[in-house]
PDB file of C-alpha atoms in Angstrom:
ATOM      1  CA  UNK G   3      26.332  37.448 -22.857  1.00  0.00           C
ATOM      2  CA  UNK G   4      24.808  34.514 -21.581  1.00  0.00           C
ATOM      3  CA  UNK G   5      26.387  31.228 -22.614  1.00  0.00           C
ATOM      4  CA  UNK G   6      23.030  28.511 -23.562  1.00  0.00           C
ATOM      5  CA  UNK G   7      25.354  25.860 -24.750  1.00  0.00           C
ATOM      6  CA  UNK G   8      27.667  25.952 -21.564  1.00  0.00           C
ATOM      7  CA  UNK G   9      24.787  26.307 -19.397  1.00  0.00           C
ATOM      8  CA  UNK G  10      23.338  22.831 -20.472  1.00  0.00           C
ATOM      9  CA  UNK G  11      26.762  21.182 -20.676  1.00  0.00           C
ATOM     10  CA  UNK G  12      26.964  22.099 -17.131  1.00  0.00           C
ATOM     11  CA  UNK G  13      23.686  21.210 -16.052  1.00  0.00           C
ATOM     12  CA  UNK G  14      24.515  17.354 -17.977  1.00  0.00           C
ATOM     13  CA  UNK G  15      27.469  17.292 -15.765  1.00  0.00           C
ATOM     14  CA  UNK G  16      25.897  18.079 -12.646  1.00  0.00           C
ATOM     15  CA  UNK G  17      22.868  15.475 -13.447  1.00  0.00           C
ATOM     16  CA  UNK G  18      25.769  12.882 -14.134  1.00  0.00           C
ATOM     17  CA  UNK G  19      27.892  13.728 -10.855  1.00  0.00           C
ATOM     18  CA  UNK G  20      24.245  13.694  -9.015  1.00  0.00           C
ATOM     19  CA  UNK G  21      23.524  10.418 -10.639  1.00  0.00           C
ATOM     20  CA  UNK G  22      26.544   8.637  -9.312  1.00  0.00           C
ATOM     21  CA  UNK G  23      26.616   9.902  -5.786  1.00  0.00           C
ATOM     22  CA  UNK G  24      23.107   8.672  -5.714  1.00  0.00           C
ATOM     23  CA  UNK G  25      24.067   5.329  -6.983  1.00  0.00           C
ATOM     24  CA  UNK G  26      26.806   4.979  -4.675  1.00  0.00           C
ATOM     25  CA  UNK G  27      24.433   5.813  -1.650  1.00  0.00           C
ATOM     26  CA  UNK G  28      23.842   2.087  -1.614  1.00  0.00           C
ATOM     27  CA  UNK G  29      27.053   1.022  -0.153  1.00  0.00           C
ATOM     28  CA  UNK G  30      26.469   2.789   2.771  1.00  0.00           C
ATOM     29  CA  UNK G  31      25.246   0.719   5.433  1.00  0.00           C
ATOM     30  CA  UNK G  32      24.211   1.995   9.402  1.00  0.00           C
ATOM     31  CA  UNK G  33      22.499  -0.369  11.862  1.00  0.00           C
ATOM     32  CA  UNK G  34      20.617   0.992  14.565  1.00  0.00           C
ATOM     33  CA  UNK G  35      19.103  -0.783  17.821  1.00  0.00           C
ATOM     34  CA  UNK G  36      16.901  -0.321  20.473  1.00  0.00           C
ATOM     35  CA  UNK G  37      16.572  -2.131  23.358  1.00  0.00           C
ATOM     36  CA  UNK G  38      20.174  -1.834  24.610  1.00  0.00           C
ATOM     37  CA  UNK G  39      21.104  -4.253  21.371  1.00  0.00           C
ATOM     38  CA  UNK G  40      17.974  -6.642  21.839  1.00  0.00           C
ATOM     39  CA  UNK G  41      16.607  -5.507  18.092  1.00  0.00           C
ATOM     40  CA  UNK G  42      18.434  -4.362  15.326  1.00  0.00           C
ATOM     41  CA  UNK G  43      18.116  -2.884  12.018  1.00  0.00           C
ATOM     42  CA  UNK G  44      20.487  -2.361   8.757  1.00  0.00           C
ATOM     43  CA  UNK G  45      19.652   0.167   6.274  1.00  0.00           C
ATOM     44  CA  UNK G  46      21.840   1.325   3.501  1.00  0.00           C
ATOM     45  CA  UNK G  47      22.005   5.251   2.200  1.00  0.00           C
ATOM     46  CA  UNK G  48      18.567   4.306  -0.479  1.00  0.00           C
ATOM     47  CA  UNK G  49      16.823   3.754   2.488  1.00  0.00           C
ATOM     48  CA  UNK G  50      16.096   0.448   2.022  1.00  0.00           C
ATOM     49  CA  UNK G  51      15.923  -1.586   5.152  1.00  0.00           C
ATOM     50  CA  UNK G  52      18.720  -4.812   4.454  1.00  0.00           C
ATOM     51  CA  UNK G  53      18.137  -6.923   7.679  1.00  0.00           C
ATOM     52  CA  UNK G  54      16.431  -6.982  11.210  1.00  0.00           C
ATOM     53  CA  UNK G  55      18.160  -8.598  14.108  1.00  0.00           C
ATOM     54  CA  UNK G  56      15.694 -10.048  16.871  1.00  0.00           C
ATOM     55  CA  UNK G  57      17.441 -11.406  20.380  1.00  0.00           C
ATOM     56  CA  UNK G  58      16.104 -15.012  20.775  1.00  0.00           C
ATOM     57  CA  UNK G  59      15.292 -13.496  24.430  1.00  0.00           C
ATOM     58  CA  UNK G  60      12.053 -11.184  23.224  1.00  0.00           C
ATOM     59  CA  UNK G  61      10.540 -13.506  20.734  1.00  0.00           C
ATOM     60  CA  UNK G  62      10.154 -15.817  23.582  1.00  0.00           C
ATOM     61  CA  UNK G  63       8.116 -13.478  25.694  1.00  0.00           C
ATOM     62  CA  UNK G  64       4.063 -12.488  25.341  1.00  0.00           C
ATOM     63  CA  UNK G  65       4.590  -8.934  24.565  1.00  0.00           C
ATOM     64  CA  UNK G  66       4.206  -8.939  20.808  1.00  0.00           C
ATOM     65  CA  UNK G  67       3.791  -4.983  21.417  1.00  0.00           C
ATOM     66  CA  UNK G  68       7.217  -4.748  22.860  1.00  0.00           C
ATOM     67  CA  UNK G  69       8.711  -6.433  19.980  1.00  0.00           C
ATOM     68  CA  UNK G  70       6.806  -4.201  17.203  1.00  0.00           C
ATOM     69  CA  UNK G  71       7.853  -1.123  19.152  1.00  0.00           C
ATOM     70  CA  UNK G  72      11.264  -2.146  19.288  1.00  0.00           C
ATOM     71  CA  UNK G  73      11.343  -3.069  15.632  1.00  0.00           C
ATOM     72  CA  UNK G  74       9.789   0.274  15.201  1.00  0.00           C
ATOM     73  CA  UNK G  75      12.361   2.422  17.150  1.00  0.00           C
ATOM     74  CA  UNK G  76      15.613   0.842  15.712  1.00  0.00           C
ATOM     75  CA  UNK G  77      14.386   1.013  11.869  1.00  0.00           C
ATOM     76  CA  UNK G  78      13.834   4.795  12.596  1.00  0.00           C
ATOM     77  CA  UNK G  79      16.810   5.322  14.225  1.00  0.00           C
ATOM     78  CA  UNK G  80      18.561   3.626  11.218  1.00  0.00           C
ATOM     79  CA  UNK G  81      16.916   5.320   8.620  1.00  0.00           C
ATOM     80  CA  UNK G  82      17.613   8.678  10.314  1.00  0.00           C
ATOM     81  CA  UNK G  83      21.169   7.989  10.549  1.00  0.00           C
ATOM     82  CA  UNK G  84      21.386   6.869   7.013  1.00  0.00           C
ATOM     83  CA  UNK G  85      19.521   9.778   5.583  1.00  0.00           C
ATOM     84  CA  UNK G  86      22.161  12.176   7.511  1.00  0.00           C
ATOM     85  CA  UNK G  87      24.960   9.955   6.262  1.00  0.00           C
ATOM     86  CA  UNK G  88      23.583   9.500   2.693  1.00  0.00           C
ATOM     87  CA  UNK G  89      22.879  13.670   2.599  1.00  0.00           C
ATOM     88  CA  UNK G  90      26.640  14.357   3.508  1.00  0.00           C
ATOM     89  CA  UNK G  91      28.114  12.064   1.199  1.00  0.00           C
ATOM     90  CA  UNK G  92      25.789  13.907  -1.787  1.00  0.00           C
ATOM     91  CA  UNK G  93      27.233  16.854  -0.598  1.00  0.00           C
ATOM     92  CA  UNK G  94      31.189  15.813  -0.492  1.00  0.00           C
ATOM     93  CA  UNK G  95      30.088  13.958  -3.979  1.00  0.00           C
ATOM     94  CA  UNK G  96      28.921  17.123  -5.308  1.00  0.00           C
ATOM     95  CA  UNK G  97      31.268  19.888  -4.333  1.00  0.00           C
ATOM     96  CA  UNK G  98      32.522  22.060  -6.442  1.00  0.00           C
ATOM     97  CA  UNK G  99      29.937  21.594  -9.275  1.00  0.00           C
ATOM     98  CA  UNK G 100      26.859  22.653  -7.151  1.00  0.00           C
ATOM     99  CA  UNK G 101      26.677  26.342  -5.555  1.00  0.00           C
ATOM    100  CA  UNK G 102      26.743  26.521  -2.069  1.00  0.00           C
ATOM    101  CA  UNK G 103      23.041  27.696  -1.087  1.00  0.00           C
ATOM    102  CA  UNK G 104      22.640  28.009   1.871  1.00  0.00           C
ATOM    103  CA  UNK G 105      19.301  25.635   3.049  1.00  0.00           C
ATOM    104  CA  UNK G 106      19.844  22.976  -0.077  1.00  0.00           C
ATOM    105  CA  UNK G 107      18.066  20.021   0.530  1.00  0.00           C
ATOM    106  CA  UNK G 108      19.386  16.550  -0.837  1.00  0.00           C
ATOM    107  CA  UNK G 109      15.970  15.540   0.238  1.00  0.00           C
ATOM    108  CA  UNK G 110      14.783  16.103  -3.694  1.00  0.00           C
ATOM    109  CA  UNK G 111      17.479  14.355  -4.871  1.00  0.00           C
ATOM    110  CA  UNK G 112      16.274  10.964  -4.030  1.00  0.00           C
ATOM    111  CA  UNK G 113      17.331  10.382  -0.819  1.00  0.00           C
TER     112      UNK G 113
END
């Protein structure tokens, strides 16, 4: 028969264990660059940018366009390599209490 009462005291558990691993997703940090190091950006697993890093060499130069396509590329590249990092840590977080289906996607889970 099916069990109501331990259904919902799993799904409390799961919600809790989700809850966490998405609270801890802010203490991880990746920085990205572009322009062989000349800009810089830091994002954490939340996807909130932390800090951009601008070489003194580029803001001196006339190509504003440069710059904004530079800031461009290395926020991307950070905020792809955080979401990656931020969807396998939800999914070490959550072994065990979540069934492995194939195609799950911690992308509805707020990261």
């Amino acid at each position: 028969m099916f069990d109501m009462m331990g259904m919902m005291g799993k799904m409390k558990e799961v919600q809790a264990k989700l809850k966490e691993a998405q609270d801890n997703l802010q203490h991880i940090t990746v920085t990205a660059e572009a322009g062989a190091g000349l800009v810089k950006a830091t994002v954490n697993g939340q996807k909130k940018l932390l800090k951009i890093e601008i070489d003194d060499s580029i803001l001196n130069t006339n190509d504003k366009d440069m710059v904004n396509d530079l800031v461009v590329a290395a926020v991307n590249n950070a905020m792809l390599t955080a979401n990656e990092r931020a969807q396998e840590e939800l999914k070490k977080q959550t072994e065990g209490i979540l069934p492995n289906i194939p195609g799950l996607d911690f992308g509805n889970f707020g990261i």
